[in-house]
mmCIF file of C-alpha atoms and ligand atoms in Angstrom:
data_model
loop_
_atom_site.group_PDB
_atom_site.id
_atom_site.type_symbol
_atom_site.label_atom_id
_atom_site.label_comp_id
_atom_site.label_asym_id
_atom_site.label_seq_id
_atom_site.Cartn_x
_atom_site.Cartn_y
_atom_site.Cartn_z
ATOM 1 C CA MET V 166 -11.139 -5.667 13.688
ATOM 2 C CA SER V 167 -8.430 -5.981 10.960
ATOM 3 C CA GLU V 168 -10.334 -8.241 8.609
ATOM 4 C CA PHE V 169 -13.864 -9.025 7.284
ATOM 5 C CA SER V 170 -13.863 -12.578 6.246
ATOM 6 C CA TYR V 171 -17.673 -13.106 6.409
ATOM 7 C CA PHE V 172 -19.724 -12.741 3.260
ATOM 8 C CA GLN V 173 -20.741 -9.017 2.523
ATOM 9 C CA ALA V 174 -24.024 -8.731 0.669
ATOM 10 C CA ARG V 175 -23.685 -5.132 0.311
ATOM 11 C CA GLY V 176 -20.555 -3.187 -1.021
ATOM 12 C CA TRP V 177 -17.983 -1.305 0.995
ATOM 13 C CA ILE V 178 -14.670 -0.157 0.976
ATOM 14 C CA GLU V 179 -11.624 -1.421 2.989
ATOM 15 C CA VAL V 180 -8.341 0.496 3.183
ATOM 16 C CA ILE V 181 -5.066 -0.838 4.219
ATOM 17 C CA VAL V 182 -2.443 1.695 5.013
ATOM 18 C CA GLY V 183 0.843 2.220 6.692
ATOM 19 C CA SER V 184 4.600 2.908 5.865
ATOM 20 C CA MET V 185 6.628 0.890 3.499
ATOM 21 C CA PHE V 186 7.378 -2.695 4.646
ATOM 22 C CA SER V 187 4.505 -2.691 6.792
ATOM 23 C CA GLY V 188 2.851 -5.650 5.260
ATOM 24 C CA LYS V 189 0.083 -3.773 3.239
ATOM 25 C CA THR V 190 0.561 -5.933 0.191
ATOM 26 C CA GLU V 191 0.725 -9.088 2.155
ATOM 27 C CA GLU V 192 -2.499 -8.329 3.747
ATOM 28 C CA LEU V 193 -4.165 -7.224 0.561
ATOM 29 C CA ILE V 194 -3.114 -10.723 -1.097
ATOM 30 C CA ARG V 195 -4.264 -12.506 2.217
ATOM 31 C CA ARG V 196 -7.583 -10.847 1.838
ATOM 32 C CA LEU V 197 -7.959 -11.555 -1.725
ATOM 33 C CA ARG V 198 -7.026 -15.261 -1.213
ATOM 34 C CA ARG V 199 -9.572 -15.517 1.195
ATOM 35 C CA ALA V 200 -12.237 -14.084 -1.153
ATOM 36 C CA GLU V 201 -11.152 -16.717 -3.670
ATOM 37 C CA PHE V 202 -11.574 -19.521 -0.921
ATOM 38 C CA ALA V 203 -15.191 -18.041 -0.612
ATOM 39 C CA ARG V 204 -15.505 -18.599 -4.528
ATOM 40 C CA LEU V 205 -15.876 -14.722 -4.778
ATOM 41 C CA PRO V 206 -14.614 -13.642 -8.124
ATOM 42 C CA ILE V 207 -11.878 -11.176 -7.628
ATOM 43 C CA GLN V 208 -9.960 -8.553 -9.973
ATOM 44 C CA VAL V 209 -6.683 -6.829 -8.905
ATOM 45 C CA PHE V 210 -5.318 -3.731 -10.380
ATOM 46 C CA LYS V 211 -2.166 -1.669 -9.761
ATOM 47 C CA PRO V 212 -0.661 1.443 -11.146
ATOM 48 C CA ILE V 213 1.312 0.950 -14.189
ATOM 49 C CA LEU V 214 4.398 2.862 -12.810
ATOM 50 C CA ASP V 215 4.829 0.157 -9.958
ATOM 51 C CA ASP V 216 7.001 -2.302 -11.905
ATOM 52 C CA ARG V 217 9.391 -2.706 -9.042
ATOM 53 C CA TYR V 218 9.149 -6.655 -8.638
ATOM 54 C CA SER V 219 6.698 -7.570 -11.506
ATOM 55 C CA GLN V 220 4.747 -5.945 -14.218
ATOM 56 C CA THR V 221 1.707 -8.031 -14.212
ATOM 57 C CA GLU V 222 1.647 -9.004 -10.464
ATOM 58 C CA VAL V 223 1.063 -7.393 -7.205
ATOM 59 C CA MET V 224 4.068 -8.655 -5.141
ATOM 60 C CA SER V 225 5.038 -8.063 -1.534
ATOM 61 C CA HIS V 226 8.593 -7.420 -0.453
ATOM 62 C CA ASN V 227 8.845 -10.987 0.736
ATOM 63 C CA LYS V 228 7.689 -12.122 -2.932
ATOM 64 C CA SER V 229 4.183 -13.397 -2.221
ATOM 65 C CA ALA V 230 2.213 -12.466 -5.428
ATOM 66 C CA ILE V 231 -1.225 -12.319 -6.950
ATOM 67 C CA SER V 232 -1.970 -11.729 -10.590
ATOM 68 C CA SER V 233 -3.047 -8.172 -11.385
ATOM 69 C CA LEU V 234 -3.762 -5.619 -14.273
ATOM 70 C CA PRO V 235 -1.443 -2.589 -14.526
ATOM 71 C CA ILE V 236 -3.566 0.499 -15.305
ATOM 72 C CA GLU V 237 -2.589 4.267 -15.540
ATOM 73 C CA ARG V 238 -5.822 6.023 -14.263
ATOM 74 C CA ALA V 239 -8.299 4.713 -11.695
ATOM 75 C CA ASP V 240 -11.423 5.124 -14.023
ATOM 76 C CA GLU V 241 -9.582 2.502 -16.479
ATOM 77 C CA ILE V 242 -11.224 -0.185 -14.059
ATOM 78 C CA TRP V 243 -14.558 0.280 -15.713
ATOM 79 C CA ALA V 244 -13.199 -0.813 -18.991
ATOM 80 C CA HIS V 245 -11.837 -3.869 -17.509
ATOM 81 C CA LEU V 246 -14.336 -4.867 -14.907
ATOM 82 C CA SER V 247 -16.062 -8.189 -15.208
ATOM 83 C CA PRO V 248 -19.722 -8.254 -14.717
ATOM 84 C CA GLU V 249 -19.161 -11.381 -12.273
ATOM 85 C CA THR V 250 -16.510 -9.728 -10.236
ATOM 86 C CA LYS V 251 -17.489 -9.237 -6.391
ATOM 87 C CA VAL V 252 -14.172 -8.137 -4.870
ATOM 88 C CA VAL V 253 -11.836 -5.579 -6.435
ATOM 89 C CA GLY V 254 -8.245 -5.142 -5.018
ATOM 90 C CA ILE V 255 -6.126 -2.182 -5.711
ATOM 91 C CA ASP V 256 -2.446 -1.884 -4.610
ATOM 92 C CA GLU V 257 -0.365 1.328 -4.315
ATOM 93 C CA GLY V 258 -3.497 3.360 -4.198
ATOM 94 C CA GLN V 259 -1.457 6.464 -3.452
ATOM 95 C CA PHE V 260 -0.146 6.576 -7.019
ATOM 96 C CA PHE V 261 -3.543 6.909 -8.469
ATOM 97 C CA ASP V 262 -5.274 10.251 -8.990
ATOM 98 C CA GLU V 263 -8.116 11.607 -6.860
ATOM 99 C CA GLY V 264 -10.395 9.870 -9.310
ATOM 100 C CA LEU V 265 -9.689 6.555 -7.391
ATOM 101 C CA VAL V 266 -12.086 8.033 -4.650
ATOM 102 C CA SER V 267 -15.261 8.242 -6.925
ATOM 103 C CA VAL V 268 -14.426 4.757 -8.630
ATOM 104 C CA ALA V 269 -14.069 3.119 -5.254
ATOM 105 C CA GLN V 270 -17.326 4.755 -4.001
ATOM 106 C CA ASP V 271 -19.189 3.732 -7.442
ATOM 107 C CA LEU V 272 -17.831 0.205 -6.924
ATOM 108 C CA ALA V 273 -18.980 -0.001 -3.491
ATOM 109 C CA ASP V 274 -22.402 1.502 -4.339
ATOM 110 C CA ARG V 275 -22.933 -1.318 -6.864
ATOM 111 C CA GLY V 276 -22.374 -3.878 -4.242
ATOM 112 C CA LEU V 277 -18.697 -4.787 -4.632
ATOM 113 C CA ARG V 278 -16.073 -5.123 -1.922
ATOM 114 C CA VAL V 279 -13.278 -2.700 -2.586
ATOM 115 C CA ILE V 280 -9.903 -3.347 -0.773
ATOM 116 C CA ILE V 281 -7.252 -0.620 -1.279
ATOM 117 C CA ALA V 282 -3.719 -0.747 -0.067
ATOM 118 C CA GLY V 283 -1.591 2.315 0.029
ATOM 119 C CA LEU V 284 0.967 4.472 1.619
ATOM 120 C CA ASP V 285 -0.786 6.829 4.092
ATOM 121 C CA THR V 286 2.138 9.153 4.022
ATOM 122 C CA ASP V 287 4.972 10.127 1.722
ATOM 123 C CA TRP V 288 8.822 10.272 2.295
ATOM 124 C CA GLN V 289 8.259 13.781 3.965
ATOM 125 C CA ALA V 290 5.453 12.250 6.255
ATOM 126 C CA LYS V 291 2.741 14.239 4.406
ATOM 127 C CA PRO V 292 -0.698 12.644 3.585
ATOM 128 C CA PHE V 293 -0.247 11.001 0.162
ATOM 129 C CA GLY V 294 -2.553 11.366 -2.857
ATOM 130 C CA PRO V 295 -6.066 9.965 -2.568
ATOM 131 C CA ILE V 296 -5.478 7.856 0.380
ATOM 132 C CA PRO V 297 -6.385 10.199 3.278
ATOM 133 C CA THR V 298 -9.799 10.641 1.502
ATOM 134 C CA LEU V 299 -10.286 7.144 1.139
ATOM 135 C CA MET V 300 -9.401 6.488 4.810
ATOM 136 C CA ALA V 301 -12.178 9.036 5.615
ATOM 137 C CA ILE V 302 -14.974 7.330 3.385
ATOM 138 C CA ALA V 303 -14.184 3.760 3.947
ATOM 139 C CA GLU V 304 -15.994 1.425 6.023
ATOM 140 C CA SER V 305 -12.866 -0.094 7.559
ATOM 141 C CA VAL V 306 -9.130 1.181 7.805
ATOM 142 C CA SER V 307 -6.290 -1.090 8.881
ATOM 143 C CA LYS V 308 -3.208 0.666 9.935
ATOM 144 C CA GLN V 309 -0.221 -1.667 9.538
ATOM 145 C CA HIS V 310 3.377 -1.033 10.997
ATOM 146 C CA ALA V 311 6.776 -2.064 9.922
ATOM 147 C CA VAL V 312 9.787 -2.518 12.251
ATOM 148 C CA CYS V 313 12.180 0.554 12.603
ATOM 149 C CA VAL V 314 15.648 -0.284 11.084
ATOM 150 C CA VAL V 315 17.337 1.824 13.683
ATOM 151 C CA CYS V 316 15.782 0.815 16.880
ATOM 152 C CA GLY V 317 13.251 -2.000 16.398
ATOM 153 C CA ASN V 318 10.349 -0.278 17.748
ATOM 154 C CA THR V 319 7.182 0.162 15.772
ATOM 155 C CA ALA V 320 7.743 2.046 12.443
ATOM 156 C CA SER V 321 5.180 4.428 11.084
ATOM 157 C CA ARG V 322 7.264 6.391 8.599
ATOM 158 C CA THR V 323 8.922 5.809 5.279
ATOM 159 C CA GLN V 324 12.544 7.082 5.199
ATOM 160 C CA ARG V 325 13.981 7.825 1.966
ATOM 161 C CA THR V 326 17.643 6.922 1.673
ATOM 162 C CA GLY V 327 18.358 7.468 -2.033
ATOM 163 C CA GLY V 328 16.776 8.840 -5.342
ATOM 164 C CA SER V 329 15.254 12.219 -6.130
ATOM 165 C CA ASN V 330 13.417 14.910 -3.990
ATOM 166 C CA GLY V 331 10.145 14.212 -5.986
ATOM 167 C CA GLN V 332 7.169 12.882 -4.237
ATOM 168 C CA VAL V 333 7.222 9.781 -6.475
ATOM 169 C CA GLU V 334 10.511 7.771 -6.459
ATOM 170 C CA VAL V 335 9.479 4.054 -7.145
ATOM 171 C CA GLY V 336 11.874 1.783 -5.247
ATOM 172 C CA ALA V 337 12.270 -0.610 -2.360
ATOM 173 C CA HIS V 338 15.372 -1.222 -0.134
ATOM 174 C CA GLU V 339 17.663 0.693 -2.459
ATOM 175 C CA ASN V 340 15.719 3.945 -1.740
ATOM 176 C CA TYR V 341 13.576 3.358 1.357
ATOM 177 C CA GLU V 342 13.638 2.055 4.854
ATOM 178 C CA ALA V 343 11.029 1.719 7.609
ATOM 179 C CA ARG V 344 11.648 4.125 10.613
ATOM 180 C CA CYS V 345 9.849 5.201 13.788
ATOM 181 C CA ARG V 346 8.896 8.829 14.555
ATOM 182 C CA GLU V 347 11.948 9.302 16.356
ATOM 183 C CA HIS V 348 14.410 8.098 13.892
ATOM 184 C CA PHE V 349 12.648 9.438 10.761
ATOM 185 C CA ARG V 350 14.245 12.446 9.045
ATOM 186 C CA PRO V 351 12.232 14.507 6.363
ATOM 187 C CA PHE V 352 15.167 14.424 4.045
ATOM 188 C CA ILE V 353 17.248 11.910 2.181
ATOM 189 C CA ASP V 354 19.154 10.216 4.958
ATOM 190 C CA LYS V 355 21.891 7.861 4.572
ATOM 191 C CA PRO V 356 20.780 4.308 4.778
ATOM 192 C CA HIS V 357 21.031 2.715 8.293
ATOM 193 C CA SER V 358 19.874 -0.719 7.427
ATOM 194 C CA LEU V 359 22.786 -1.292 4.857
ATOM 195 C CA ILE V 360 25.501 -0.605 7.631
ATOM 196 C CA PRO V 361 25.929 -3.615 9.864
ATOM 197 C CA ASN V 362 26.174 -2.913 13.690
ATOM 198 C CA GLU V 363 25.824 0.658 13.148
ATOM 199 C CA THR V 364 24.816 2.705 16.296
ATOM 200 C CA GLU V 365 21.864 5.074 16.622
ATOM 201 C CA ASN V 366 24.476 8.006 16.814
ATOM 202 C CA SER V 367 25.177 7.582 13.169
ATOM 203 C CA ILE V 368 21.896 8.700 11.785
ATOM 204 C CA SER V 369 21.715 12.477 10.750
ATOM 205 C CA THR V 370 20.269 14.849 13.058
ATOM 206 C CA PRO V 371 17.336 17.068 11.784
HETATM 207 P P1 LIG J 632 4.267 -3.119 2.033
HETATM 208 O O1 LIG J 632 3.341 -3.463 0.918
HETATM 209 O O2 LIG J 632 3.563 -2.373 3.227
HETATM 210 O O3 LIG J 632 5.300 -2.048 1.546
HETATM 211 P P2 LIG J 632 4.910 -5.873 1.870
HETATM 212 O O4 LIG J 632 3.575 -6.473 2.147
HETATM 213 O O5 LIG J 632 5.314 -5.738 0.539
HETATM 214 O O6 LIG J 632 4.829 -4.390 2.583
HETATM 215 O O7 LIG J 632 6.209 -6.505 2.579
HETATM 216 C C1 LIG J 632 6.141 -6.782 4.159
HETATM 217 C C2 LIG J 632 7.413 -7.624 4.316
HETATM 218 O O8 LIG J 632 8.533 -6.873 4.275
HETATM 219 C C3 LIG J 632 7.469 -8.229 5.790
HETATM 220 O O9 LIG J 632 6.762 -9.446 5.866
HETATM 221 C C4 LIG J 632 9.070 -8.351 5.734
HETATM 222 O O10 LIG J 632 9.405 -9.728 5.274
HETATM 223 C C5 LIG J 632 9.468 -7.350 4.760
HETATM 224 N N1 LIG J 632 10.291 -6.366 5.561
HETATM 225 C C6 LIG J 632 11.435 -5.918 5.247
HETATM 226 N N2 LIG J 632 11.877 -4.902 5.986
HETATM 227 C C7 LIG J 632 10.982 -4.793 7.013
HETATM 228 C C8 LIG J 632 10.915 -3.967 8.242
HETATM 229 N N3 LIG J 632 11.754 -2.899 8.459
HETATM 230 N N4 LIG J 632 9.770 -4.088 8.926
HETATM 231 C C9 LIG J 632 9.029 -5.081 8.764
HETATM 232 N N5 LIG J 632 8.957 -5.898 7.667
HETATM 233 C C10 LIG J 632 9.896 -5.951 6.764
HETATM 234 MG MG1 LIG J 633 3.206 -2.745 -1.039
#
Protein backbone atom coordinates (compact mmCIF):
# COMPACT_ATOMS: atom_id res chain seq x y z
CA MET A 1 0.00 0.00 0.00
CA SER A 2 1.62 3.25 -1.08
CA GLU A 3 -0.77 5.68 0.46
CA PHE A 4 -3.21 6.16 3.30
CA SER A 5 -6.00 8.37 2.16
CA TYR A 6 -8.56 7.55 4.81
CA PHE A 7 -8.82 9.61 7.94
CA GLN A 8 -6.40 8.63 10.67
CA ALA A 9 -7.72 9.39 14.12
CA ARG A 10 -4.37 8.51 15.67
CA GLY A 11 -0.96 9.84 14.80
CA TRP A 12 1.58 8.01 12.76
CA ILE A 13 4.67 8.38 10.61
CA GLU A 14 4.89 7.83 6.85
CA VAL A 15 8.26 7.86 5.12
CA ILE A 16 8.77 8.30 1.37
CA VAL A 17 12.28 7.31 0.26
CA GLY A 18 14.26 6.59 -2.89
CA SER A 19 16.99 8.05 -5.08
CA MET A 20 16.98 11.55 -6.52
CA PHE A 21 14.38 11.99 -9.29
CA SER A 22 12.32 9.06 -7.93
CA GLY A 23 9.29 11.26 -7.27
CA LYS A 24 9.55 11.63 -3.48
CA THR A 25 8.63 15.31 -3.51
CA GLU A 26 5.81 14.75 -6.01
CA GLU A 27 4.40 12.00 -3.79
CA LEU A 28 4.75 14.15 -0.66
CA ILE A 29 2.89 17.01 -2.37
CA ARG A 30 0.19 14.61 -3.63
CA ARG A 31 -0.46 13.28 -0.12
CA LEU A 32 -0.50 16.79 1.36
CA ARG A 33 -2.98 18.00 -1.30
CA ARG A 34 -5.25 15.06 -0.50
CA ALA A 35 -5.09 15.99 3.17
CA GLU A 36 -6.16 19.51 2.17
CA PHE A 37 -9.10 18.07 0.23
CA ALA A 38 -10.06 16.29 3.45
CA ARG A 39 -9.92 19.72 5.16
CA LEU A 40 -7.09 18.63 7.42
CA PRO A 41 -4.86 21.61 8.28
CA ILE A 42 -1.33 20.96 7.04
CA GLN A 43 2.09 22.47 7.66
CA VAL A 44 5.15 21.80 5.52
CA PHE A 45 8.81 22.17 6.51
CA LYS A 46 12.06 21.82 4.65
CA PRO A 47 15.74 22.30 5.53
CA ILE A 48 16.95 25.82 4.97
CA LEU A 49 19.86 24.60 2.85
CA ASP A 50 17.61 23.22 0.13
CA ASP A 51 17.12 26.39 -1.91
CA ARG A 52 17.53 24.67 -5.29
CA TYR A 53 14.24 25.71 -6.86
CA SER A 54 12.60 27.93 -4.26
CA GLN A 55 13.31 29.29 -0.79
CA THR A 56 9.78 29.11 0.51
CA GLU A 57 8.29 26.19 -1.40
CA VAL A 58 8.84 22.48 -1.55
CA MET A 59 9.22 21.98 -5.30
CA SER A 60 9.68 18.82 -7.35
CA HIS A 61 12.00 18.48 -10.33
CA ASN A 62 9.02 18.89 -12.62
CA LYS A 63 7.98 22.03 -10.77
CA SER A 64 4.93 21.02 -8.78
CA ALA A 65 5.07 23.00 -5.56
CA ILE A 66 3.56 23.57 -2.13
CA SER A 67 4.42 26.38 0.26
CA SER A 68 6.71 25.48 3.12
CA LEU A 69 8.68 26.93 5.97
CA PRO A 70 12.47 26.56 5.75
CA ILE A 71 14.06 25.60 9.09
CA GLU A 72 17.60 24.80 10.19
CA ARG A 73 16.97 22.22 12.92
CA ALA A 74 14.15 19.72 13.22
CA ASP A 75 13.16 20.89 16.73
CA GLU A 76 12.32 24.36 15.33
CA ILE A 77 9.08 22.70 14.20
CA TRP A 78 7.73 23.08 17.76
CA ALA A 79 8.04 26.88 17.66
CA HIS A 80 6.11 27.06 14.39
CA LEU A 81 3.50 24.36 14.94
CA SER A 82 -0.09 25.61 14.90
CA PRO A 83 -2.50 24.00 17.37
CA GLU A 84 -4.93 23.20 14.52
CA THR A 85 -2.38 21.32 12.41
CA LYS A 86 -3.25 17.68 11.77
CA VAL A 87 -0.71 16.77 9.09
CA VAL A 88 2.98 17.73 9.05
CA GLY A 89 4.97 17.28 5.82
CA ILE A 90 8.76 17.38 5.79
CA ASP A 91 10.87 17.24 2.62
CA GLU A 92 14.59 16.42 2.28
CA GLY A 93 14.56 14.78 5.72
CA GLN A 94 18.10 13.43 5.20
CA PHE A 95 19.50 16.94 5.67
CA PHE A 96 18.18 17.18 9.22
CA ASP A 97 19.99 16.02 12.36
CA GLU A 98 18.99 12.88 14.31
CA GLY A 99 16.65 15.15 16.30
CA LEU A 100 14.15 14.68 13.46
CA VAL A 101 13.48 11.18 14.81
CA SER A 102 12.27 12.35 18.22
CA VAL A 103 10.34 15.27 16.73
CA ALA A 104 8.52 12.88 14.37
CA GLN A 105 7.81 10.46 17.23
CA ASP A 106 6.46 13.23 19.49
CA LEU A 107 4.27 14.67 16.73
CA ALA A 108 2.83 11.22 15.98
CA ASP A 109 2.34 10.51 19.69
CA ARG A 110 0.31 13.72 19.91
CA GLY A 111 -1.99 12.41 17.17
CA LEU A 112 -0.53 14.10 14.09
CA ARG A 113 0.08 12.42 10.75
CA VAL A 114 3.75 12.97 9.88
CA ILE A 115 4.89 12.49 6.27
CA ILE A 116 8.64 12.65 5.69
CA ALA A 117 10.33 12.45 2.28
CA GLY A 118 14.08 11.93 1.98
CA LEU A 119 16.98 10.18 0.34
CA ASP A 120 17.56 6.72 1.80
CA THR A 121 21.16 6.65 0.55
CA ASP A 122 23.79 9.26 -0.26
CA TRP A 123 25.97 9.58 -3.38
CA GLN A 124 28.11 6.68 -2.13
CA ALA A 125 25.02 4.50 -1.63
CA LYS A 126 25.40 4.69 2.16
CA PRO A 127 22.39 5.20 4.48
CA PHE A 128 21.72 8.92 4.79
CA GLY A 129 21.23 10.87 8.06
CA PRO A 130 18.11 10.14 10.14
CA ILE A 131 16.23 8.43 7.28
CA PRO A 132 17.25 4.81 8.08
CA THR A 133 16.02 5.19 11.69
CA LEU A 134 12.83 6.84 10.50
CA MET A 135 12.25 3.93 8.11
CA ALA A 136 12.54 1.58 11.09
CA ILE A 137 10.09 3.39 13.35
CA ALA A 138 7.57 4.56 10.72
CA GLU A 139 4.18 2.90 10.33
CA SER A 140 4.53 3.17 6.54
CA VAL A 141 7.54 3.22 4.21
CA SER A 142 7.21 3.82 0.45
CA LYS A 143 10.29 3.20 -1.65
CA GLN A 144 10.14 5.10 -4.91
CA HIS A 145 12.29 4.50 -8.00
CA ALA A 146 13.59 6.67 -10.80
CA VAL A 147 14.64 5.59 -14.30
CA CYS A 148 18.32 4.80 -14.88
CA VAL A 149 19.66 7.38 -17.34
CA VAL A 150 22.10 4.81 -18.74
CA CYS A 151 19.87 1.81 -19.47
CA GLY A 152 16.27 2.80 -18.66
CA ASN A 153 15.88 0.19 -15.93
CA THR A 154 14.69 0.87 -12.40
CA ALA A 155 17.09 3.27 -10.68
CA SER A 156 17.79 2.97 -6.98
CA ARG A 157 20.96 5.06 -6.70
CA THR A 158 21.92 8.72 -6.93
CA GLN A 159 25.00 9.16 -9.10
CA ARG A 160 27.08 12.25 -8.41
CA THR A 161 28.39 13.76 -11.61
CA GLY A 162 29.87 17.01 -10.33
CA GLY A 163 30.59 19.10 -7.23
CA SER A 164 32.60 18.12 -4.17
CA ASN A 165 33.34 14.88 -2.31
CA GLY A 166 31.26 15.95 0.73
CA GLN A 167 28.13 14.06 1.77
CA VAL A 168 26.03 17.20 1.26
CA GLU A 169 26.21 18.86 -2.14
CA VAL A 170 22.91 20.51 -2.97
CA GLY A 171 22.05 20.28 -6.63
CA ALA A 172 19.87 18.68 -9.27
CA HIS A 173 20.65 17.74 -12.87
CA GLU A 174 23.97 19.61 -12.82
CA ASN A 175 25.43 17.33 -10.13
CA TYR A 176 23.32 14.20 -10.06
CA GLU A 177 21.58 11.58 -12.12
CA ALA A 178 19.52 8.49 -11.36
CA ARG A 179 21.19 5.13 -11.99
CA CYS A 180 20.49 1.45 -11.38
CA ARG A 181 22.74 -0.76 -9.25
CA GLU A 182 24.69 -1.88 -12.31
CA HIS A 183 25.48 1.58 -13.64
CA PHE A 184 26.01 3.33 -10.32
CA ARG A 185 29.61 4.31 -9.51
CA PRO A 186 30.59 5.26 -5.91
CA PHE A 187 32.70 8.15 -7.20
CA ILE A 188 32.06 11.32 -9.18
CA ASP A 189 31.40 9.96 -12.67
CA LYS A 190 31.07 11.92 -15.85
CA PRO A 191 27.46 12.73 -16.65
CA HIS A 192 25.74 10.24 -18.90
CA SER A 193 22.44 11.99 -19.41
CA LEU A 194 24.02 15.14 -20.83
CA ILE A 195 25.77 13.30 -23.66
CA PRO A 196 23.24 12.42 -26.38
CA ASN A 197 23.32 8.93 -27.92
CA GLU A 198 26.11 7.83 -25.67
CA THR A 199 26.52 4.07 -25.31
CA GLU A 200 26.78 2.18 -22.04
CA ASN A 201 30.52 1.64 -22.71
CA SER A 202 31.23 5.30 -22.13
CA ILE A 203 30.59 5.21 -18.38
CA SER A 204 33.56 4.74 -16.10
CA THR A 205 34.38 1.31 -14.79
CA PRO A 206 34.76 0.96 -11.02
P1 LIG B 1 12.69 13.53 -5.88
O1 LIG B 1 12.03 14.39 -4.84
O2 LIG B 1 12.62 12.06 -5.56
O3 LIG B 1 14.09 13.96 -6.21
P2 LIG B 1 10.78 14.78 -7.64
O4 LIG B 1 9.43 14.42 -7.12
O5 LIG B 1 11.30 16.17 -7.32
O6 LIG B 1 11.85 13.67 -7.23
O7 LIG B 1 10.82 14.69 -9.22
C1 LIG B 1 10.35 13.56 -9.94
C2 LIG B 1 10.34 13.97 -11.41
O8 LIG B 1 11.69 14.05 -11.88
C3 LIG B 1 9.70 12.98 -12.35
O9 LIG B 1 8.29 13.10 -12.41
C4 LIG B 1 10.31 13.38 -13.68
O10 LIG B 1 9.58 14.44 -14.28
C5 LIG B 1 11.67 13.94 -13.30
N1 LIG B 1 12.82 13.13 -13.68
C6 LIG B 1 14.00 13.63 -14.11
N2 LIG B 1 14.89 12.65 -14.34
C7 LIG B 1 14.28 11.47 -14.04
C8 LIG B 1 14.69 10.08 -14.05
N3 LIG B 1 15.92 9.71 -14.42
N4 LIG B 1 13.80 9.16 -13.65
C9 LIG B 1 12.55 9.51 -13.27
N5 LIG B 1 12.11 10.81 -13.24
C10 LIG B 1 12.95 11.78 -13.61
MG1 LIG C 1 12.73 15.91 -3.67
